[in-house]
Coordinates of C-alpha atoms and ligand atoms in Angstrom, one line a residue:
M1 CA 80.0 71.4 116.5
S2 CA 82.1 72.9 119.3
G3 CA 80.2 75.5 121.3
T4 CA 83.3 76.5 123.3
P5 CA 85.3 79.3 121.7
G6 CA 89.0 78.8 121.8
D7 CA 91.9 81.1 122.4
S8 CA 93.6 81.1 119.1
I9 CA 93.2 83.8 116.4
L10 CA 92.8 82.8 112.7
V11 CA 93.7 85.5 110.1
T12 CA 92.5 84.8 106.5
G13 CA 94.2 86.4 103.6
A14 CA 97.2 86.9 105.9
L15 CA 99.8 87.2 103.1
G16 CA 98.2 90.4 101.8
Q17 CA 99.0 94.0 102.5
I18 CA 97.1 94.4 105.7
G19 CA 97.9 90.8 106.9
R20 CA 101.6 91.6 106.8
D21 CA 101.2 94.2 109.5
L22 CA 98.1 92.8 111.4
V23 CA 99.5 89.3 112.0
E24 CA 102.7 90.9 113.5
A25 CA 100.6 93.2 115.7
L26 CA 98.4 90.4 116.9
R27 CA 101.4 88.2 117.6
D28 CA 103.0 91.0 119.6
K29 CA 99.8 91.5 121.6
H30 CA 98.6 87.9 122.1
G31 CA 101.7 85.8 121.7
Q32 CA 103.5 84.3 118.7
D33 CA 101.7 80.9 119.0
S34 CA 98.2 82.3 119.4
V35 CA 97.9 83.6 115.9
I36 CA 97.5 81.3 112.9
A37 CA 98.2 83.0 109.5
S38 CA 96.3 81.6 106.6
D39 CA 96.0 82.3 102.9
V40 CA 94.9 80.5 99.7
R41 CA 98.5 80.9 98.4
E42 CA 102.0 80.3 99.7
V43 CA 104.7 82.8 99.1
E44 CA 108.3 81.7 99.1
N45 CA 110.5 83.3 101.8
H46 CA 107.5 85.0 103.4
P47 CA 108.1 85.4 107.2
F48 CA 104.6 83.9 108.0
V49 CA 105.2 80.9 105.9
E50 CA 108.7 80.3 107.2
E51 CA 108.0 81.0 110.8
G52 CA 105.0 80.8 113.2
R53 CA 101.8 79.0 112.6
F54 CA 100.6 79.1 108.9
V55 CA 98.0 77.0 107.1
R56 CA 97.0 77.1 103.5
L57 CA 93.3 77.7 103.5
S58 CA 90.7 79.0 101.0
V59 CA 87.9 81.0 102.5
L60 CA 85.6 79.2 99.9
D61 CA 86.3 75.8 101.6
G62 CA 84.0 75.7 104.6
D63 CA 85.0 72.1 105.6
A64 CA 88.6 73.0 105.7
M65 CA 87.9 76.1 107.7
D66 CA 85.9 74.0 110.2
S67 CA 88.8 71.6 110.6
V68 CA 91.3 74.5 111.2
I69 CA 88.9 76.1 113.8
E70 CA 88.5 72.8 115.6
D71 CA 92.1 71.5 115.4
E72 CA 93.6 74.9 116.3
D73 CA 91.1 75.9 119.0
V74 CA 90.2 79.2 117.2
G75 CA 88.1 81.8 119.0
T76 CA 88.4 84.8 116.7
I77 CA 88.8 85.3 113.0
Y78 CA 90.3 88.4 111.3
H79 CA 88.9 87.9 107.8
L80 CA 91.2 89.7 105.4
A81 CA 90.8 87.4 102.3
A82 CA 89.4 89.4 99.4
I83 CA 89.8 90.5 95.8
L84 CA 90.4 94.3 95.7
S85 CA 88.9 96.8 93.4
A86 CA 91.2 97.0 90.4
T87 CA 91.6 93.2 90.2
G88 CA 87.9 92.8 91.0
E89 CA 86.7 95.0 88.2
Q90 CA 88.7 92.9 85.7
N91 CA 87.2 89.7 87.1
P92 CA 83.9 90.6 88.8
D93 CA 82.8 86.9 89.1
L94 CA 85.9 86.0 91.1
C95 CA 85.4 89.2 93.2
E96 CA 81.8 88.3 94.1
R97 CA 82.7 84.7 94.8
V98 CA 85.6 85.4 97.1
N99 CA 84.3 88.6 98.8
V100 CA 80.7 87.5 99.3
G101 CA 81.2 83.7 99.4
G102 CA 84.2 83.9 101.6
T103 CA 82.5 86.2 104.1
I104 CA 79.5 83.8 104.3
T105 CA 81.9 80.9 105.0
V106 CA 83.5 82.9 107.8
L107 CA 80.2 84.1 109.3
E108 CA 78.7 80.6 109.2
A109 CA 81.7 79.1 110.8
A110 CA 81.5 81.9 113.5
R111 CA 77.8 81.1 114.1
R112 CA 78.4 77.4 114.5
H113 CA 81.6 77.7 116.6
D114 CA 80.6 80.8 118.6
L115 CA 83.5 82.9 117.3
R116 CA 84.2 86.6 117.2
V117 CA 84.8 88.1 113.7
Y118 CA 86.6 91.1 112.3
S119 CA 85.5 91.7 108.7
P120 CA 86.7 94.9 107.1
S121 CA 84.8 97.0 104.7
S122 CA 86.0 99.9 102.5
I123 CA 85.5 103.4 101.4
A124 CA 84.4 101.7 98.2
V125 CA 80.9 101.2 99.7
F126 CA 80.3 104.8 98.7
G127 CA 79.2 105.8 95.2
P128 CA 79.3 109.0 93.2
D129 CA 76.2 110.3 94.9
A130 CA 77.8 110.3 98.3
P131 CA 78.9 113.7 99.7
A132 CA 82.5 114.7 99.2
T133 CA 83.1 114.1 102.9
A134 CA 81.1 110.9 103.3
P135 CA 79.1 110.6 106.6
Q136 CA 78.6 107.3 108.4
I137 CA 75.0 107.1 107.3
T138 CA 74.3 108.0 103.6
P139 CA 72.8 106.0 100.7
L140 CA 75.4 103.4 99.6
N141 CA 75.3 103.2 95.8
P142 CA 78.7 102.0 94.7
T143 CA 79.3 101.6 90.9
T144 CA 82.1 99.0 91.3
T145 CA 81.5 95.3 91.8
Y146 CA 84.1 95.4 94.6
G147 CA 82.1 98.2 96.3
K148 CA 78.9 96.2 96.0
T149 CA 80.5 93.1 97.6
K150 CA 81.6 95.4 100.5
V151 CA 78.0 96.7 101.0
T152 CA 76.8 93.1 101.0
G153 CA 79.5 92.2 103.6
E154 CA 78.4 95.1 105.9
V155 CA 74.8 93.9 105.7
M156 CA 75.7 90.3 106.4
V157 CA 77.9 91.3 109.3
M158 CA 75.0 93.3 110.8
N159 CA 72.5 90.4 110.2
Y160 CA 74.7 87.8 111.9
W161 CA 75.0 90.1 115.0
K162 CA 71.2 90.8 115.1
Q163 CA 69.9 87.4 114.2
Y164 CA 72.5 85.1 115.8
G165 CA 74.4 87.3 118.3
V166 CA 77.7 86.7 116.5
D167 CA 80.1 89.5 117.7
T168 CA 81.1 90.9 114.3
R169 CA 82.8 94.2 113.7
G170 CA 84.3 96.1 110.8
I171 CA 86.0 99.3 109.6
R172 CA 85.6 101.0 106.2
Y173 CA 89.3 101.3 105.6
P174 CA 90.5 104.2 103.5
G175 CA 93.3 103.4 101.0
L176 CA 96.2 102.1 103.0
V177 CA 99.8 103.1 102.7
S178 CA 102.4 100.8 104.1
W179 CA 106.0 99.7 103.5
K180 CA 106.3 96.0 104.6
S181 CA 104.2 94.6 101.8
P182 CA 103.2 95.6 98.3
A183 CA 99.5 96.7 97.8
G184 CA 97.3 94.0 96.6
G185 CA 95.5 95.0 93.4
G186 CA 93.5 98.0 94.6
T187 CA 92.8 101.4 93.0
T188 CA 94.7 103.2 95.9
D189 CA 97.9 101.2 95.1
Y190 CA 99.5 104.2 93.5
A191 CA 100.0 105.7 96.9
V192 CA 102.2 102.8 97.8
E193 CA 103.9 102.2 94.4
I194 CA 105.0 105.9 94.2
F195 CA 107.3 105.5 97.2
H196 CA 109.1 102.4 95.8
A197 CA 109.4 104.0 92.3
A198 CA 110.7 107.3 93.8
L199 CA 113.5 105.5 95.7
N200 CA 114.3 102.8 93.0
K201 CA 113.8 104.7 89.7
G202 CA 113.4 108.4 90.6
H203 CA 110.3 108.5 88.5
Y204 CA 106.6 107.3 88.7
D205 CA 103.9 107.1 86.1
C206 CA 100.8 107.6 88.3
F207 CA 97.6 105.8 87.1
V208 CA 95.3 108.5 88.4
G209 CA 95.2 112.2 87.7
P210 CA 96.9 114.8 89.8
E211 CA 93.7 116.2 91.3
T212 CA 92.4 112.8 92.4
R213 CA 91.7 113.1 96.1
L214 CA 90.8 110.1 98.2
P215 CA 90.5 109.1 101.9
M216 CA 93.9 107.5 102.8
M217 CA 95.5 106.2 106.0
Y218 CA 99.0 105.1 107.1
M219 CA 99.0 101.4 108.1
D220 CA 100.0 102.0 111.7
D221 CA 96.8 104.0 112.2
A222 CA 94.8 101.3 110.5
I223 CA 96.2 98.5 112.6
R224 CA 95.7 100.5 115.8
A225 CA 92.0 101.2 114.7
T226 CA 91.5 97.5 114.1
L227 CA 92.8 96.5 117.5
E228 CA 91.0 99.3 119.3
L229 CA 87.7 98.4 117.7
M230 CA 88.1 94.7 118.6
D231 CA 89.0 95.7 122.2
A232 CA 86.0 98.0 122.6
P233 CA 83.4 96.7 125.0
T234 CA 80.3 95.3 123.3
E235 CA 78.0 98.0 124.7
S236 CA 80.0 100.8 123.0
I237 CA 79.6 99.2 119.5
G238 CA 76.6 100.7 117.8
D239 CA 74.8 100.3 114.5
A240 CA 77.9 101.1 112.5
R241 CA 79.5 97.7 113.5
G242 CA 79.4 96.5 109.9
G243 CA 81.7 99.2 108.8
Y244 CA 82.8 102.2 110.8
N245 CA 84.1 105.3 108.9
V246 CA 87.7 106.1 110.1
S247 CA 89.4 109.2 108.8
G248 CA 93.1 109.3 108.2
I249 CA 94.6 111.7 105.6
S250 CA 92.9 113.1 102.5
F251 CA 95.4 114.2 99.8
T252 CA 95.5 114.5 96.1
A253 CA 97.9 112.4 94.0
K254 CA 99.8 115.6 93.2
E255 CA 100.1 116.6 96.8
L256 CA 101.6 113.2 97.5
A257 CA 104.0 113.4 94.6
D258 CA 105.0 117.0 95.7
A259 CA 105.7 115.8 99.2
I260 CA 108.0 113.1 97.9
S261 CA 109.7 115.5 95.5
E262 CA 110.6 117.7 98.4
R263 CA 112.4 114.8 100.0
V264 CA 113.8 112.8 97.1
D265 CA 116.2 114.7 94.9
G266 CA 115.3 114.6 91.2
F267 CA 112.0 112.6 91.7
T268 CA 109.5 113.2 88.9
C269 CA 105.9 112.0 88.5
E270 CA 103.9 111.9 85.4
F271 CA 100.1 111.5 85.6
K272 CA 98.7 108.9 83.1
P273 CA 95.2 108.0 84.2
D274 CA 94.0 104.6 83.2
H275 CA 90.8 102.5 83.8
R276 CA 91.3 102.9 87.6
Q277 CA 90.6 106.6 87.4
E278 CA 86.9 105.8 87.0
Y279 CA 86.9 103.8 90.3
A280 CA 88.7 106.5 92.1
D281 CA 86.3 109.1 90.8
S282 CA 83.4 107.2 92.2
W283 CA 84.7 107.4 95.8
P284 CA 84.5 110.3 98.2
D285 CA 87.4 112.7 99.0
A286 CA 87.3 112.1 102.7
V287 CA 85.1 110.5 105.4
D288 CA 83.5 111.8 108.5
D289 CA 84.4 109.5 111.4
S290 CA 82.5 111.2 114.2
V291 CA 80.6 108.0 115.0
A292 CA 83.8 105.9 115.5
K293 CA 85.1 108.8 117.7
D294 CA 82.0 108.8 119.8
D295 CA 81.6 105.0 120.0
W296 CA 85.1 103.8 120.7
G297 CA 87.3 106.8 120.8
W298 CA 89.0 106.6 117.4
K299 CA 91.6 109.3 116.5
A300 CA 94.2 109.1 113.7
E301 CA 97.8 110.1 114.5
Y302 CA 99.5 110.3 111.0
D303 CA 99.2 113.4 108.7
L304 CA 100.7 113.6 105.2
T305 CA 104.1 114.9 106.4
R306 CA 104.6 112.2 109.1
M307 CA 103.5 109.4 106.7
V308 CA 105.8 110.5 103.9
D309 CA 108.8 110.9 106.2
E310 CA 108.2 107.5 107.7
M311 CA 107.6 105.7 104.4
L312 CA 110.8 107.1 102.9
D313 CA 112.8 106.4 106.0
R314 CA 111.6 102.8 106.4
L315 CA 112.0 102.0 102.7
S316 CA 115.4 103.6 102.5
N317 CA 116.5 101.4 105.4
Ligands
NAD401 P1 95.4 92.0 99.6 O1 94.9 91.8 98.2 O2 96.7 92.6 99.8 O3 95.4 90.6 100.3 C1 94.3 89.7 100.2 C2 94.8 88.3 100.5 O4 93.6 87.4 100.3 C3 95.8 87.9 99.5 O5 97.0 87.4 100.1 C4 95.2 86.7 98.7 O6 96.1 85.7 98.4 C5 94.1 86.3 99.7 N1 93.0 85.5 99.1 C6 92.4 85.7 97.9 N2 91.5 84.8 97.7 C7 91.5 84.0 98.8 C8 90.7 82.8 99.1 N3 89.8 82.3 98.3 N4 91.0 82.3 100.3 C9 92.0 82.8 101.1 N5 92.7 83.8 100.8 C10 92.5 84.4 99.7 O7 94.3 92.8 100.4 P2 94.5 93.7 101.7 O8 94.8 95.1 101.2 O9 95.3 93.1 102.7 O10 92.9 93.8 102.2 C11 92.4 93.1 103.2 C12 90.9 93.5 103.5 O11 90.9 94.9 103.7 C13 90.0 93.2 102.3 O12 88.7 92.9 102.7 C14 90.0 94.6 101.6 O13 88.8 94.8 100.9 C15 90.0 95.5 102.8 N6 90.5 96.9 102.4 C16 91.8 97.1 102.1 C17 92.2 98.3 101.8 C18 93.6 98.6 101.4 O14 93.9 99.8 101.0 N7 94.6 97.7 101.5 C19 91.3 99.4 101.8 C20 90.0 99.2 102.1 C21 89.6 97.9 102.5
LIG402 N1 92.3 100.2 98.7 C1 91.2 99.5 98.3 C2 91.1 99.4 96.8 O1 91.6 100.3 96.2 C3 89.9 100.2 98.8 O2 89.1 99.3 99.3 O3 90.6 98.5 96.3

């Protein structure tokens, strides 16, 4: 196995919601040819499949990942491939296989090839017993399979750092709101879908109740957090490296719908909670990100007003 880390960056699950923005940001920062987008699927007319370096790669195929790392001179992996909460609770076996199995494949490859790894966690690591504003350190008792796989991921990330010195880092992303790509089967997808529905149909049936409050973040903040964490010097990264809390915006579904109604004439929203309400109810309202602030200087820039203005502006154009 190669012991010399390369210069290229491999992004797994690159055709998903975060990959759509992260690959572009990484290419802007490191150069178009330095970033290899990969995913288990191919999407017709997707910019990453049509242009730039793209490989079809399952994170469950360790041999194929070894080949890509060696052939493409990979030095860092941004590991985004996963099954999110709503899809995962419908298919818990697949969720465990991809989220835990895929992370093992990536960490093992990183150990053998001396790579750096970014492996995101989620606010889904918290369970109903967490305080409404979840601190960095609190018992993690998620009730969803997805949340359990994320806790396992954090533990593995920490173990590979402690046992093998693999430079692994992660963020507990809040629900992410973005316009370039649809959301990928999570419970927080309503906060993306509502914008498309408002502009296309003037109406949205929201699958969580009006008072559902969750930690959320605009994608630009999430991408900046990711890049800042990966740029931070090793000595500033502490025991939260498996999953730093980062706070963005905490709003209820009704507050979001009201903010859109103020800007889109005639927009209506009806609240029709389904099975995803239970997952949302098991998560905190907000997170305390003082450890990320202290360790690597994290600070969000988007509030609800700025996010809604920008989402509507971007999607209208
Ligand atoms: P997404 O569902 O939009 O994209 C995931 C991608 O992984 C998809 O393109 C899918 O095709 C791919 N994939 C699935 N199985 C694969 C496999 N076996 N091999 C390779 N690729 C595979 O997810 P996302 O929103 O981009 O999330 C990325 C990461 O961020 C995940 O770890 C997720 O848990 C975490 N996260 C996301 C959010 C959010 O709101 N988007 C919030 C918290 C945490
Ligand atoms: N947005 C993600 C989900 O809802 C949280 O990790 O699954």
